PDB file of C-alpha atoms in Angstrom:
ATOM      1  CA  UNK E   4      -3.529 -22.500   2.753  1.00 39.00           C
ATOM      2  CA  UNK E   5      -5.284 -23.734  -0.144  1.00 47.00           C
ATOM      3  CA  UNK E   6      -5.391 -22.914  -3.538  1.00 61.00           C
ATOM      4  CA  UNK E   7      -9.431 -22.955  -3.201  1.00 81.00           C
ATOM      5  CA  UNK E   8      -8.897 -20.156  -0.827  1.00 89.00           C
ATOM      6  CA  UNK E   9     -10.977 -16.579  -1.111  1.00 93.00           C
ATOM      7  CA  UNK E  10      -9.497 -13.218  -0.822  1.00 95.00           C
ATOM      8  CA  UNK E  11     -10.522 -10.284   0.564  1.00 97.00           C
ATOM      9  CA  UNK E  12      -9.235  -7.020   1.891  1.00 98.00           C
ATOM     10  CA  UNK E  13     -10.319  -4.064   3.751  1.00 98.00           C
ATOM     11  CA  UNK E  14      -9.300  -1.726   6.779  1.00 98.00           C
ATOM     12  CA  UNK E  15      -9.080  -0.313  10.086  1.00 98.00           C
ATOM     13  CA  UNK E  16     -10.351   3.246   8.966  1.00 98.00           C
ATOM     14  CA  UNK E  17      -9.593   6.202  11.670  1.00 98.00           C
ATOM     15  CA  UNK E  18     -10.034   9.962  12.499  1.00 98.00           C
ATOM     16  CA  UNK E  19      -9.220  12.165  15.050  1.00 95.00           C
ATOM     17  CA  UNK E  20     -12.743  13.607  16.412  1.00 94.00           C
ATOM     18  CA  UNK E  21     -12.442  16.540  18.803  1.00 93.00           C
ATOM     19  CA  UNK E  22      -8.699  15.581  19.412  1.00 93.00           C
ATOM     20  CA  UNK E  23      -9.870  11.946  20.261  1.00 96.00           C
ATOM     21  CA  UNK E  24      -9.105   8.861  18.074  1.00 98.00           C
ATOM     22  CA  UNK E  25     -12.097   7.198  16.593  1.00 98.00           C
ATOM     23  CA  UNK E  26     -12.808   3.653  14.303  1.00 98.00           C
ATOM     24  CA  UNK E  27     -15.054   3.092  11.432  1.00 98.00           C
ATOM     25  CA  UNK E  28     -17.819   0.049  11.921  1.00 98.00           C
ATOM     26  CA  UNK E  29     -20.411  -1.121   9.555  1.00 98.00           C
ATOM     27  CA  UNK E  30     -23.519  -2.540  10.324  1.00 97.00           C
ATOM     28  CA  UNK E  31     -24.543  -5.302   7.747  1.00 95.00           C
ATOM     29  CA  UNK E  32     -28.215  -5.143   6.635  1.00 91.00           C
ATOM     30  CA  UNK E  33     -28.062  -8.895   5.856  1.00 90.00           C
ATOM     31  CA  UNK E  34     -26.006 -10.632   8.775  1.00 89.00           C
ATOM     32  CA  UNK E  35     -26.854  -8.273  11.112  1.00 93.00           C
ATOM     33  CA  UNK E  36     -23.692  -8.321  12.322  1.00 96.00           C
ATOM     34  CA  UNK E  37     -20.972  -5.180  13.655  1.00 98.00           C
ATOM     35  CA  UNK E  38     -17.775  -5.256  11.228  1.00 98.00           C
ATOM     36  CA  UNK E  39     -14.940  -3.709   9.642  1.00 98.00           C
ATOM     37  CA  UNK E  40     -15.342  -2.457   6.219  1.00 98.00           C
ATOM     38  CA  UNK E  41     -13.650  -5.338   3.954  1.00 97.00           C
ATOM     39  CA  UNK E  42     -14.876  -7.407   0.520  1.00 96.00           C
ATOM     40  CA  UNK E  43     -13.665  -9.951  -2.040  1.00 96.00           C
ATOM     41  CA  UNK E  44     -10.424  -9.194  -4.545  1.00 97.00           C
ATOM     42  CA  UNK E  45     -12.181  -8.597  -8.133  1.00 96.00           C
ATOM     43  CA  UNK E  46     -10.618 -10.752 -10.777  1.00 93.00           C
ATOM     44  CA  UNK E  47      -7.168  -8.757 -11.475  1.00 91.00           C
ATOM     45  CA  UNK E  48      -7.168  -6.736  -8.402  1.00 95.00           C
ATOM     46  CA  UNK E  49      -4.265  -6.428  -6.352  1.00 97.00           C
ATOM     47  CA  UNK E  50      -4.885  -6.894  -2.546  1.00 97.00           C
ATOM     48  CA  UNK E  51      -4.171  -3.243  -1.802  1.00 98.00           C
ATOM     49  CA  UNK E  52      -6.732  -1.781  -4.268  1.00 97.00           C
ATOM     50  CA  UNK E  53      -9.223  -4.056  -2.705  1.00 98.00           C
ATOM     51  CA  UNK E  54      -9.082  -2.850   0.271  1.00 98.00           C
ATOM     52  CA  UNK E  55      -9.631   0.654  -1.406  1.00 98.00           C
ATOM     53  CA  UNK E  56     -12.299   0.113  -3.493  1.00 98.00           C
ATOM     54  CA  UNK E  57     -14.170  -2.086  -0.380  1.00 98.00           C
ATOM     55  CA  UNK E  58     -14.029   0.648   2.232  1.00 98.00           C
ATOM     56  CA  UNK E  59     -15.126   3.665  -0.789  1.00 97.00           C
ATOM     57  CA  UNK E  60     -18.026   1.105  -1.612  1.00 96.00           C
ATOM     58  CA  UNK E  61     -19.052   0.070   1.871  1.00 96.00           C
ATOM     59  CA  UNK E  62     -18.805   3.770   3.633  1.00 97.00           C
ATOM     60  CA  UNK E  63     -18.371   6.398   0.848  1.00 97.00           C
ATOM     61  CA  UNK E  64     -15.522   7.074   2.065  1.00 97.00           C
ATOM     62  CA  UNK E  65     -11.658   7.408   0.077  1.00 97.00           C
ATOM     63  CA  UNK E  66      -9.039   6.843   1.987  1.00 98.00           C
ATOM     64  CA  UNK E  67      -5.266   5.806   1.525  1.00 98.00           C
ATOM     65  CA  UNK E  68      -3.909   3.087   2.970  1.00 98.00           C
ATOM     66  CA  UNK E  69      -1.238   3.274   6.068  1.00 98.00           C
ATOM     67  CA  UNK E  70       0.476   0.104   8.073  1.00 97.00           C
ATOM     68  CA  UNK E  71      -0.753  -2.963   7.490  1.00 98.00           C
ATOM     69  CA  UNK E  72      -2.800  -4.395  10.825  1.00 98.00           C
ATOM     70  CA  UNK E  73      -2.598  -8.186  10.252  1.00 97.00           C
ATOM     71  CA  UNK E  74      -4.518 -10.941   8.195  1.00 98.00           C
ATOM     72  CA  UNK E  75      -7.728 -12.565   9.549  1.00 96.00           C
ATOM     73  CA  UNK E  76      -8.181 -16.595   8.495  1.00 93.00           C
ATOM     74  CA  UNK E  77     -11.012 -18.419   9.110  1.00 89.00           C
ATOM     75  CA  UNK E  78     -13.142 -21.241   7.051  1.00 87.00           C
ATOM     76  CA  UNK E  79     -16.017 -20.840   4.781  1.00 82.00           C
ATOM     77  CA  UNK E  80     -18.761 -23.558   3.853  1.00 73.00           C
ATOM     78  CA  UNK E  81     -17.817 -25.954   2.059  1.00 74.00           C
ATOM     79  CA  UNK E  82     -14.288 -25.948   3.692  1.00 79.00           C
ATOM     80  CA  UNK E  83     -13.122 -23.001   2.398  1.00 86.00           C
ATOM     81  CA  UNK E  84     -10.598 -20.704   3.654  1.00 91.00           C
ATOM     82  CA  UNK E  85     -11.248 -16.816   3.765  1.00 93.00           C
ATOM     83  CA  UNK E  86      -8.361 -14.753   4.108  1.00 96.00           C
ATOM     84  CA  UNK E  87      -8.641 -10.715   4.733  1.00 98.00           C
ATOM     85  CA  UNK E  88      -5.613  -8.568   4.514  1.00 98.00           C
ATOM     86  CA  UNK E  89      -6.148  -5.424   6.722  1.00 98.00           C
ATOM     87  CA  UNK E  90      -4.471  -2.028   6.682  1.00 98.00           C
ATOM     88  CA  UNK E  91      -4.919   0.984   8.786  1.00 98.00           C
ATOM     89  CA  UNK E  92      -6.493   4.125   7.090  1.00 98.00           C
ATOM     90  CA  UNK E  93      -6.784   7.644   7.848  1.00 97.00           C
ATOM     91  CA  UNK E  94     -10.039   9.255   6.637  1.00 97.00           C
ATOM     92  CA  UNK E  95      -9.896  12.947   6.171  1.00 96.00           C
ATOM     93  CA  UNK E  96     -12.095  15.753   7.226  1.00 95.00           C
ATOM     94  CA  UNK E  97     -12.648  16.457   3.086  1.00 96.00           C
ATOM     95  CA  UNK E  98     -13.361  12.451   2.536  1.00 97.00           C
ATOM     96  CA  UNK E  99     -15.746  12.005   5.129  1.00 96.00           C
ATOM     97  CA  UNK E 100     -17.018  15.322   3.896  1.00 95.00           C
ATOM     98  CA  UNK E 101     -17.010  14.261   0.422  1.00 96.00           C
ATOM     99  CA  UNK E 102     -18.698  10.624   1.211  1.00 94.00           C
ATOM    100  CA  UNK E 103     -21.966   9.303  -0.355  1.00 87.00           C
ATOM    101  CA  UNK E 104     -23.002   7.090   2.047  1.00 93.00           C
ATOM    102  CA  UNK E 105     -26.672   6.161   2.133  1.00 94.00           C
ATOM    103  CA  UNK E 106     -28.040   3.331   4.155  1.00 94.00           C
ATOM    104  CA  UNK E 107     -28.662   0.187   1.719  1.00 93.00           C
ATOM    105  CA  UNK E 108     -29.435  -3.603   1.261  1.00 93.00           C
ATOM    106  CA  UNK E 109     -26.046  -4.271   2.104  1.00 93.00           C
ATOM    107  CA  UNK E 110     -24.954  -1.793   4.980  1.00 96.00           C
ATOM    108  CA  UNK E 111     -27.576  -0.363   7.134  1.00 96.00           C
ATOM    109  CA  UNK E 112     -25.585   2.300   9.214  1.00 96.00           C
ATOM    110  CA  UNK E 113     -21.873   2.981   9.998  1.00 97.00           C
ATOM    111  CA  UNK E 114     -20.382   4.472  13.148  1.00 97.00           C
ATOM    112  CA  UNK E 115     -17.475   6.287  14.553  1.00 98.00           C
ATOM    113  CA  UNK E 116     -17.056   4.834  17.887  1.00 98.00           C
ATOM    114  CA  UNK E 117     -13.659   4.272  20.353  1.00 98.00           C
ATOM    115  CA  UNK E 118     -11.485   1.675  20.161  1.00 98.00           C
ATOM    116  CA  UNK E 119     -12.377   0.427  23.604  1.00 98.00           C
ATOM    117  CA  UNK E 120     -16.231   0.594  22.255  1.00 98.00           C
ATOM    118  CA  UNK E 121     -15.272  -1.070  18.900  1.00 98.00           C
ATOM    119  CA  UNK E 122     -13.971  -3.864  21.207  1.00 97.00           C
ATOM    120  CA  UNK E 123     -17.211  -4.471  22.915  1.00 97.00           C
ATOM    121  CA  UNK E 124     -19.321  -3.998  19.594  1.00 97.00           C
ATOM    122  CA  UNK E 125     -17.746  -6.036  16.983  1.00 98.00           C
ATOM    123  CA  UNK E 126     -19.068  -9.288  15.925  1.00 97.00           C
ATOM    124  CA  UNK E 127     -16.275 -11.786  15.578  1.00 96.00           C
ATOM    125  CA  UNK E 128     -13.276 -12.197  17.333  1.00 96.00           C
ATOM    126  CA  UNK E 129     -11.078 -12.158  14.209  1.00 96.00           C
ATOM    127  CA  UNK E 130     -11.907  -8.435  13.739  1.00 97.00           C
ATOM    128  CA  UNK E 131     -11.001  -8.040  17.575  1.00 98.00           C
ATOM    129  CA  UNK E 132      -7.545  -9.344  17.018  1.00 98.00           C
ATOM    130  CA  UNK E 133      -7.629  -6.986  13.633  1.00 98.00           C
ATOM    131  CA  UNK E 134      -8.585  -3.840  15.977  1.00 98.00           C
ATOM    132  CA  UNK E 135      -5.846  -4.827  18.853  1.00 98.00           C
ATOM    133  CA  UNK E 136      -3.158  -4.763  16.235  1.00 98.00           C
ATOM    134  CA  UNK E 137      -4.424  -1.522  15.225  1.00 98.00           C
ATOM    135  CA  UNK E 138      -4.434  -0.342  18.797  1.00 98.00           C
ATOM    136  CA  UNK E 139      -0.869  -1.460  19.475  1.00 96.00           C
ATOM    137  CA  UNK E 140       0.221   0.911  16.485  1.00 95.00           C
ATOM    138  CA  UNK E 141      -1.848   3.759  18.381  1.00 95.00           C
ATOM    139  CA  UNK E 142      -0.018   2.682  21.788  1.00 95.00           C
ATOM    140  CA  UNK E 143       3.508   2.801  20.401  1.00 93.00           C
ATOM    141  CA  UNK E 144       2.450   6.153  18.667  1.00 92.00           C
ATOM    142  CA  UNK E 145       3.411   5.164  15.183  1.00 92.00           C
ATOM    143  CA  UNK E 146      -0.077   5.704  13.663  1.00 93.00           C
ATOM    144  CA  UNK E 147       0.525   8.624  11.055  1.00 95.00           C
ATOM    145  CA  UNK E 148       3.074   7.232   8.797  1.00 97.00           C
ATOM    146  CA  UNK E 149       3.470   7.809   5.476  1.00 97.00           C
ATOM    147  CA  UNK E 150       5.122   5.376   2.447  1.00 98.00           C
ATOM    148  CA  UNK E 151       8.279   5.199   0.633  1.00 98.00           C
ATOM    149  CA  UNK E 152       7.585   3.281  -2.091  1.00 98.00           C
ATOM    150  CA  UNK E 153      10.780   0.849  -4.037  1.00 98.00           C
ATOM    151  CA  UNK E 154       9.320  -0.285  -7.235  1.00 98.00           C
ATOM    152  CA  UNK E 155      11.408  -2.477  -9.910  1.00 98.00           C
ATOM    153  CA  UNK E 156      10.812  -1.700 -13.649  1.00 98.00           C
ATOM    154  CA  UNK E 157       8.147  -3.460 -15.850  1.00 98.00           C
ATOM    155  CA  UNK E 158       9.624  -5.954 -18.740  1.00 98.00           C
ATOM    156  CA  UNK E 159      11.697  -4.679 -21.061  1.00 98.00           C
ATOM    157  CA  UNK E 160      13.004  -5.794 -24.110  1.00 98.00           C
ATOM    158  CA  UNK E 161      15.876  -7.888 -23.135  1.00 96.00           C
ATOM    159  CA  UNK E 162      19.495  -7.021 -23.656  1.00 94.00           C
ATOM    160  CA  UNK E 163      20.086  -9.511 -26.087  1.00 95.00           C
ATOM    161  CA  UNK E 164      17.613  -8.491 -28.564  1.00 96.00           C
ATOM    162  CA  UNK E 165      18.363  -4.725 -28.026  1.00 97.00           C
ATOM    163  CA  UNK E 166      21.229  -3.409 -30.233  1.00 95.00           C
ATOM    164  CA  UNK E 167      21.248   0.395 -29.322  1.00 95.00           C
ATOM    165  CA  UNK E 168      22.117   1.857 -25.824  1.00 96.00           C
ATOM    166  CA  UNK E 169      21.149  -0.250 -22.647  1.00 96.00           C
ATOM    167  CA  UNK E 170      19.258   2.614 -21.073  1.00 97.00           C
ATOM    168  CA  UNK E 171      16.938   3.219 -24.274  1.00 98.00           C
ATOM    169  CA  UNK E 172      15.540  -0.219 -23.783  1.00 98.00           C
ATOM    170  CA  UNK E 173      11.448  -0.221 -24.150  1.00 98.00           C
ATOM    171  CA  UNK E 174       9.362  -1.809 -22.144  1.00 98.00           C
ATOM    172  CA  UNK E 175       7.705  -4.953 -23.820  1.00 98.00           C
ATOM    173  CA  UNK E 176       4.273  -5.879 -24.474  1.00 98.00           C
ATOM    174  CA  UNK E 177       3.327  -7.483 -21.268  1.00 98.00           C
ATOM    175  CA  UNK E 178       5.576  -4.659 -19.322  1.00 98.00           C
ATOM    176  CA  UNK E 179       3.233  -2.191 -20.661  1.00 98.00           C
ATOM    177  CA  UNK E 180       0.352  -4.469 -19.014  1.00 98.00           C
ATOM    178  CA  UNK E 181       2.138  -4.302 -15.898  1.00 98.00           C
ATOM    179  CA  UNK E 182       3.129  -0.926 -15.897  1.00 98.00           C
ATOM    180  CA  UNK E 183      -1.419   0.280 -16.197  1.00 98.00           C
ATOM    181  CA  UNK E 184      -1.918  -3.028 -13.324  1.00 98.00           C
ATOM    182  CA  UNK E 185       0.380  -1.243 -10.992  1.00 98.00           C
ATOM    183  CA  UNK E 186      -1.428   2.372 -11.212  1.00 98.00           C
ATOM    184  CA  UNK E 187      -4.486   1.648  -8.984  1.00 98.00           C
ATOM    185  CA  UNK E 188      -2.062  -0.192  -5.987  1.00 98.00           C
ATOM    186  CA  UNK E 189       0.334   2.706  -6.027  1.00 98.00           C
ATOM    187  CA  UNK E 190      -2.708   5.107  -5.753  1.00 98.00           C
ATOM    188  CA  UNK E 191      -3.914   3.306  -2.587  1.00 98.00           C
ATOM    189  CA  UNK E 192      -0.731   4.395  -0.851  1.00 98.00           C
ATOM    190  CA  UNK E 193      -1.550   7.789  -1.701  1.00 98.00           C
ATOM    191  CA  UNK E 194       1.409   8.166  -3.976  1.00 97.00           C
ATOM    192  CA  UNK E 195       1.393  11.909  -5.428  1.00 94.00           C
ATOM    193  CA  UNK E 196       5.233  12.023  -6.025  1.00 98.00           C
ATOM    194  CA  UNK E 197       7.494   9.946  -8.252  1.00 98.00           C
ATOM    195  CA  UNK E 198      10.864   9.728  -9.002  1.00 98.00           C
ATOM    196  CA  UNK E 199      12.364   7.761 -11.614  1.00 98.00           C
ATOM    197  CA  UNK E 200      15.596   6.599 -13.063  1.00 98.00           C
ATOM    198  CA  UNK E 201      16.478   8.476 -16.138  1.00 98.00           C
ATOM    199  CA  UNK E 202      16.297   4.853 -18.015  1.00 98.00           C
ATOM    200  CA  UNK E 203      13.666   4.470 -21.168  1.00 98.00           C
ATOM    201  CA  UNK E 204      11.738   1.181 -19.340  1.00 98.00           C
ATOM    202  CA  UNK E 205      11.708   3.429 -15.958  1.00 98.00           C
ATOM    203  CA  UNK E 206      10.222   6.140 -17.278  1.00 98.00           C
ATOM    204  CA  UNK E 207       7.684   3.909 -19.356  1.00 98.00           C
ATOM    205  CA  UNK E 208       6.458   2.135 -16.305  1.00 98.00           C
ATOM    206  CA  UNK E 209       5.674   5.266 -14.381  1.00 98.00           C
ATOM    207  CA  UNK E 210       3.845   6.768 -17.618  1.00 98.00           C
ATOM    208  CA  UNK E 211       0.615   5.349 -16.259  1.00 98.00           C
ATOM    209  CA  UNK E 212       0.801   6.687 -13.183  1.00 98.00           C
ATOM    210  CA  UNK E 213       2.115  10.460 -14.197  1.00 98.00           C
ATOM    211  CA  UNK E 214      -1.010  10.581 -16.417  1.00 98.00           C
ATOM    212  CA  UNK E 215      -3.325   9.226 -13.717  1.00 98.00           C
ATOM    213  CA  UNK E 216      -2.232  11.677 -11.563  1.00 98.00           C
ATOM    214  CA  UNK E 217      -1.170  14.343 -13.842  1.00 98.00           C
ATOM    215  CA  UNK E 218       1.863  14.948 -12.283  1.00 97.00           C
ATOM    216  CA  UNK E 219       5.358  15.114 -13.530  1.00 98.00           C
ATOM    217  CA  UNK E 220       8.072  12.267 -12.705  1.00 98.00           C
ATOM    218  CA  UNK E 221      11.261  13.564 -11.207  1.00 98.00           C
ATOM    219  CA  UNK E 222      13.700  11.816 -13.432  1.00 98.00           C
ATOM    220  CA  UNK E 223      17.497  11.396 -12.346  1.00 98.00           C
ATOM    221  CA  UNK E 224      20.448   9.441 -13.187  1.00 98.00           C
ATOM    222  CA  UNK E 225      21.171   9.303  -9.924  1.00 98.00           C
ATOM    223  CA  UNK E 226      19.591   6.199  -9.197  1.00 98.00           C
ATOM    224  CA  UNK E 227      20.170   4.517 -12.542  1.00 98.00           C
ATOM    225  CA  UNK E 228      21.557   1.554 -13.748  1.00 98.00           C
ATOM    226  CA  UNK E 229      24.146   3.332 -15.707  1.00 97.00           C
ATOM    227  CA  UNK E 230      25.141   5.577 -12.850  1.00 98.00           C
ATOM    228  CA  UNK E 231      25.750   2.726 -10.199  1.00 98.00           C
ATOM    229  CA  UNK E 232      27.429   0.406 -12.760  1.00 97.00           C
ATOM    230  CA  UNK E 233      29.873   3.356 -13.145  1.00 97.00           C
ATOM    231  CA  UNK E 234      30.035   4.260  -9.343  1.00 97.00           C
ATOM    232  CA  UNK E 235      28.235   7.469 -10.396  1.00 97.00           C
ATOM    233  CA  UNK E 236      24.785   7.063  -8.748  1.00 98.00           C
ATOM    234  CA  UNK E 237      23.510   8.821  -5.373  1.00 98.00           C
ATOM    235  CA  UNK E 238      21.247   6.800  -3.987  1.00 98.00           C
ATOM    236  CA  UNK E 239      21.680   8.439  -0.350  1.00 98.00           C
ATOM    237  CA  UNK E 240      20.918  12.184  -1.489  1.00 98.00           C
ATOM    238  CA  UNK E 241      17.631  11.157  -3.087  1.00 98.00           C
ATOM    239  CA  UNK E 242      16.535   8.605  -0.566  1.00 98.00           C
ATOM    240  CA  UNK E 243      17.402  11.796   1.780  1.00 97.00           C
ATOM    241  CA  UNK E 244      15.255  14.062   0.334  1.00 97.00           C
ATOM    242  CA  UNK E 245      12.565  12.054   0.321  1.00 97.00           C
ATOM    243  CA  UNK E 246      12.566  11.186   4.041  1.00 97.00           C
ATOM    244  CA  UNK E 247      12.723  14.848   4.783  1.00 96.00           C
ATOM    245  CA  UNK E 248       9.566  15.153   2.781  1.00 96.00           C
ATOM    246  CA  UNK E 249       7.193  13.269   4.805  1.00 96.00           C
ATOM    247  CA  UNK E 250       5.394  12.624   1.195  1.00 97.00           C
ATOM    248  CA  UNK E 251       4.244   9.601  -0.286  1.00 98.00           C
ATOM    249  CA  UNK E 252       6.084   8.746  -3.022  1.00 98.00           C
ATOM    250  CA  UNK E 253       7.335   5.462  -5.600  1.00 98.00           C
ATOM    251  CA  UNK E 254      10.750   5.330  -6.677  1.00 98.00           C
ATOM    252  CA  UNK E 255      11.482   3.536  -9.453  1.00 99.00           C
ATOM    253  CA  UNK E 256      14.962   1.895 -10.569  1.00 98.00           C
ATOM    254  CA  UNK E 257      16.643  -0.859 -11.410  1.00 98.00           C
ATOM    255  CA  UNK E 258      17.082  -4.596  -9.752  1.00 97.00           C
ATOM    256  CA  UNK E 259      20.963  -4.066  -8.806  1.00 97.00           C
ATOM    257  CA  UNK E 260      20.191  -0.503  -7.381  1.00 98.00           C
ATOM    258  CA  UNK E 261      17.302  -1.844  -4.898  1.00 98.00           C
ATOM    259  CA  UNK E 262      19.610  -3.337  -1.801  1.00 96.00           C
ATOM    260  CA  UNK E 263      21.194   0.262  -1.869  1.00 96.00           C
ATOM    261  CA  UNK E 264      17.898   2.276  -2.166  1.00 97.00           C
ATOM    262  CA  UNK E 265      16.276   0.054   0.726  1.00 97.00           C
ATOM    263  CA  UNK E 266      19.824   0.127   2.601  1.00 95.00           C
ATOM    264  CA  UNK E 267      19.588   4.041   2.506  1.00 96.00           C
ATOM    265  CA  UNK E 268      15.884   4.092   3.876  1.00 96.00           C
ATOM    266  CA  UNK E 269      16.856   2.046   6.967  1.00 95.00           C
ATOM    267  CA  UNK E 270      20.109   4.154   7.364  1.00 95.00           C
ATOM    268  CA  UNK E 271      18.459   7.296   7.243  1.00 95.00           C
ATOM    269  CA  UNK E 272      15.491   6.151   9.638  1.00 94.00           C
ATOM    270  CA  UNK E 273      18.137   4.563  12.291  1.00 93.00           C
ATOM    271  CA  UNK E 274      17.137   1.469  11.693  1.00 90.00           C
ATOM    272  CA  UNK E 275      18.935  -1.747  12.467  1.00 84.00           C
ATOM    273  CA  UNK E 276      19.640  -3.296   9.160  1.00 77.00           C
ATOM    274  CA  UNK E 277      18.249  -7.387   8.507  1.00 79.00           C
ATOM    275  CA  UNK E 278      17.686  -9.780   6.013  1.00 78.00           C
ATOM    276  CA  UNK E 279      13.906  -7.827   5.795  1.00 82.00           C
ATOM    277  CA  UNK E 280      15.911  -6.005   3.474  1.00 84.00           C
ATOM    278  CA  UNK E 281      17.311  -8.128   1.049  1.00 85.00           C
ATOM    279  CA  UNK E 282      14.074  -9.904   1.205  1.00 92.00           C
ATOM    280  CA  UNK E 283      12.021  -6.298   0.141  1.00 95.00           C
ATOM    281  CA  UNK E 284      14.494  -5.301  -2.566  1.00 96.00           C
ATOM    282  CA  UNK E 285      14.408  -9.011  -4.460  1.00 96.00           C
ATOM    283  CA  UNK E 286      11.561  -7.649  -6.275  1.00 98.00           C
ATOM    284  CA  UNK E 287      10.275  -9.297  -9.503  1.00 98.00           C
ATOM    285  CA  UNK E 288       9.780  -6.843 -12.768  1.00 98.00           C
ATOM    286  CA  UNK E 289       7.017  -4.491 -11.487  1.00 98.00           C
ATOM    287  CA  UNK E 290       6.726  -5.065  -8.344  1.00 98.00           C
ATOM    288  CA  UNK E 291       7.369  -3.068  -5.614  1.00 98.00           C
ATOM    289  CA  UNK E 292       7.781  -2.711  -1.688  1.00 98.00           C
ATOM    290  CA  UNK E 293       6.028  -0.278   0.551  1.00 98.00           C
ATOM    291  CA  UNK E 294       8.226   0.840   3.206  1.00 97.00           C
ATOM    292  CA  UNK E 295       6.098   2.910   6.403  1.00 97.00           C
ATOM    293  CA  UNK E 296       7.710   5.460   7.671  1.00 97.00           C
ATOM    294  CA  UNK E 297       6.445   7.641  11.153  1.00 95.00           C
ATOM    295  CA  UNK E 298       5.213  10.930   9.365  1.00 95.00           C
ATOM    296  CA  UNK E 299       5.937  12.549  12.669  1.00 92.00           C
ATOM    297  CA  UNK E 300       9.715  11.221  13.801  1.00 91.00           C
ATOM    298  CA  UNK E 301      11.110   9.150  10.371  1.00 90.00           C
ATOM    299  CA  UNK E 302      14.353   8.692  12.421  1.00 89.00           C
ATOM    300  CA  UNK E 303      12.456   6.595  14.907  1.00 88.00           C
ATOM    301  CA  UNK E 304      12.644   3.649  12.213  1.00 92.00           C
ATOM    302  CA  UNK E 305      10.796   2.098   9.597  1.00 95.00           C
ATOM    303  CA  UNK E 306       7.457   0.639  11.272  1.00 95.00           C
ATOM    304  CA  UNK E 307       6.548  -1.696   8.482  1.00 95.00           C
ATOM    305  CA  UNK E 308       7.890  -3.157   4.973  1.00 96.00           C
ATOM    306  CA  UNK E 309       5.340  -5.141   2.687  1.00 97.00           C
ATOM    307  CA  UNK E 310       5.732  -6.211  -1.126  1.00 97.00           C
ATOM    308  CA  UNK E 311       3.085  -6.604  -4.065  1.00 97.00           C
ATOM    309  CA  UNK E 312       3.750  -8.138  -7.127  1.00 97.00           C
ATOM    310  CA  UNK E 313       1.393  -7.642  -9.885  1.00 95.00           C
ATOM    311  CA  UNK E 314      -0.754 -10.960 -11.570  1.00 90.00           C
ATOM    312  CA  UNK E 315       0.199  -9.730 -15.353  1.00 90.00           C
TER     313      UNK E 315
END
């Protein structure tokens, strides 16, 4: 991949209509083609928020992202590669009723079709490949999912520059910017519940998300670094509660605690442990890993894990 690559994001938007699965196709006015909703990343955006924004701009439908369904790559002129990341995304009845779509200069029409019909109507092989990835999720019975998100707190004042208790260390100016930058990407996955370590740097990291959602975080020392170092942490009970609830949630904690967070997610869902756990827990400050679990049978194992990091 070259530094001149153009990045974009989109979704295979789906719904259940009278018990039958339908996916959303768009008919573009200028190109006279049929494709999946997608668009280029705006400056400062993370891919997940691009996908949600583009779906809404092109179809009028507000969605939350589910499992990633692949990346398409193709060449544009002159010798520039376009890289498009896709997710599965359910369109709820409420979201469809709230849609403000009307045909316009960019999108001539949208239509809901079966997966079989979509294979026949899509204009490009790269889109069909993404659709086939989506179809495998359907065949495996893991289309309905919910995310648990492990978030490392944003950049805090260094221990060497802080005279007070470690748990009282606040975010730096950069950390505050990081905390704001992750709000839209976290919302892209439908996060409604927030669980955070009681350390000040964690509480400040989730504060912008709390304000945006209008919901207070659940503050606990069970996933704090102090408790972890003292051997009194209780990560298992926190993860168990979140898995049982089957609701999208973000858990903000610390670098040393994150491997245990991911390990407990694997254990709670009967997932074989592997190197992916270490990779997903090795997060930079303000980065997060999204763990997708089956909403109908969380014990069937982790469906997918993806990691995101703000460019701040």
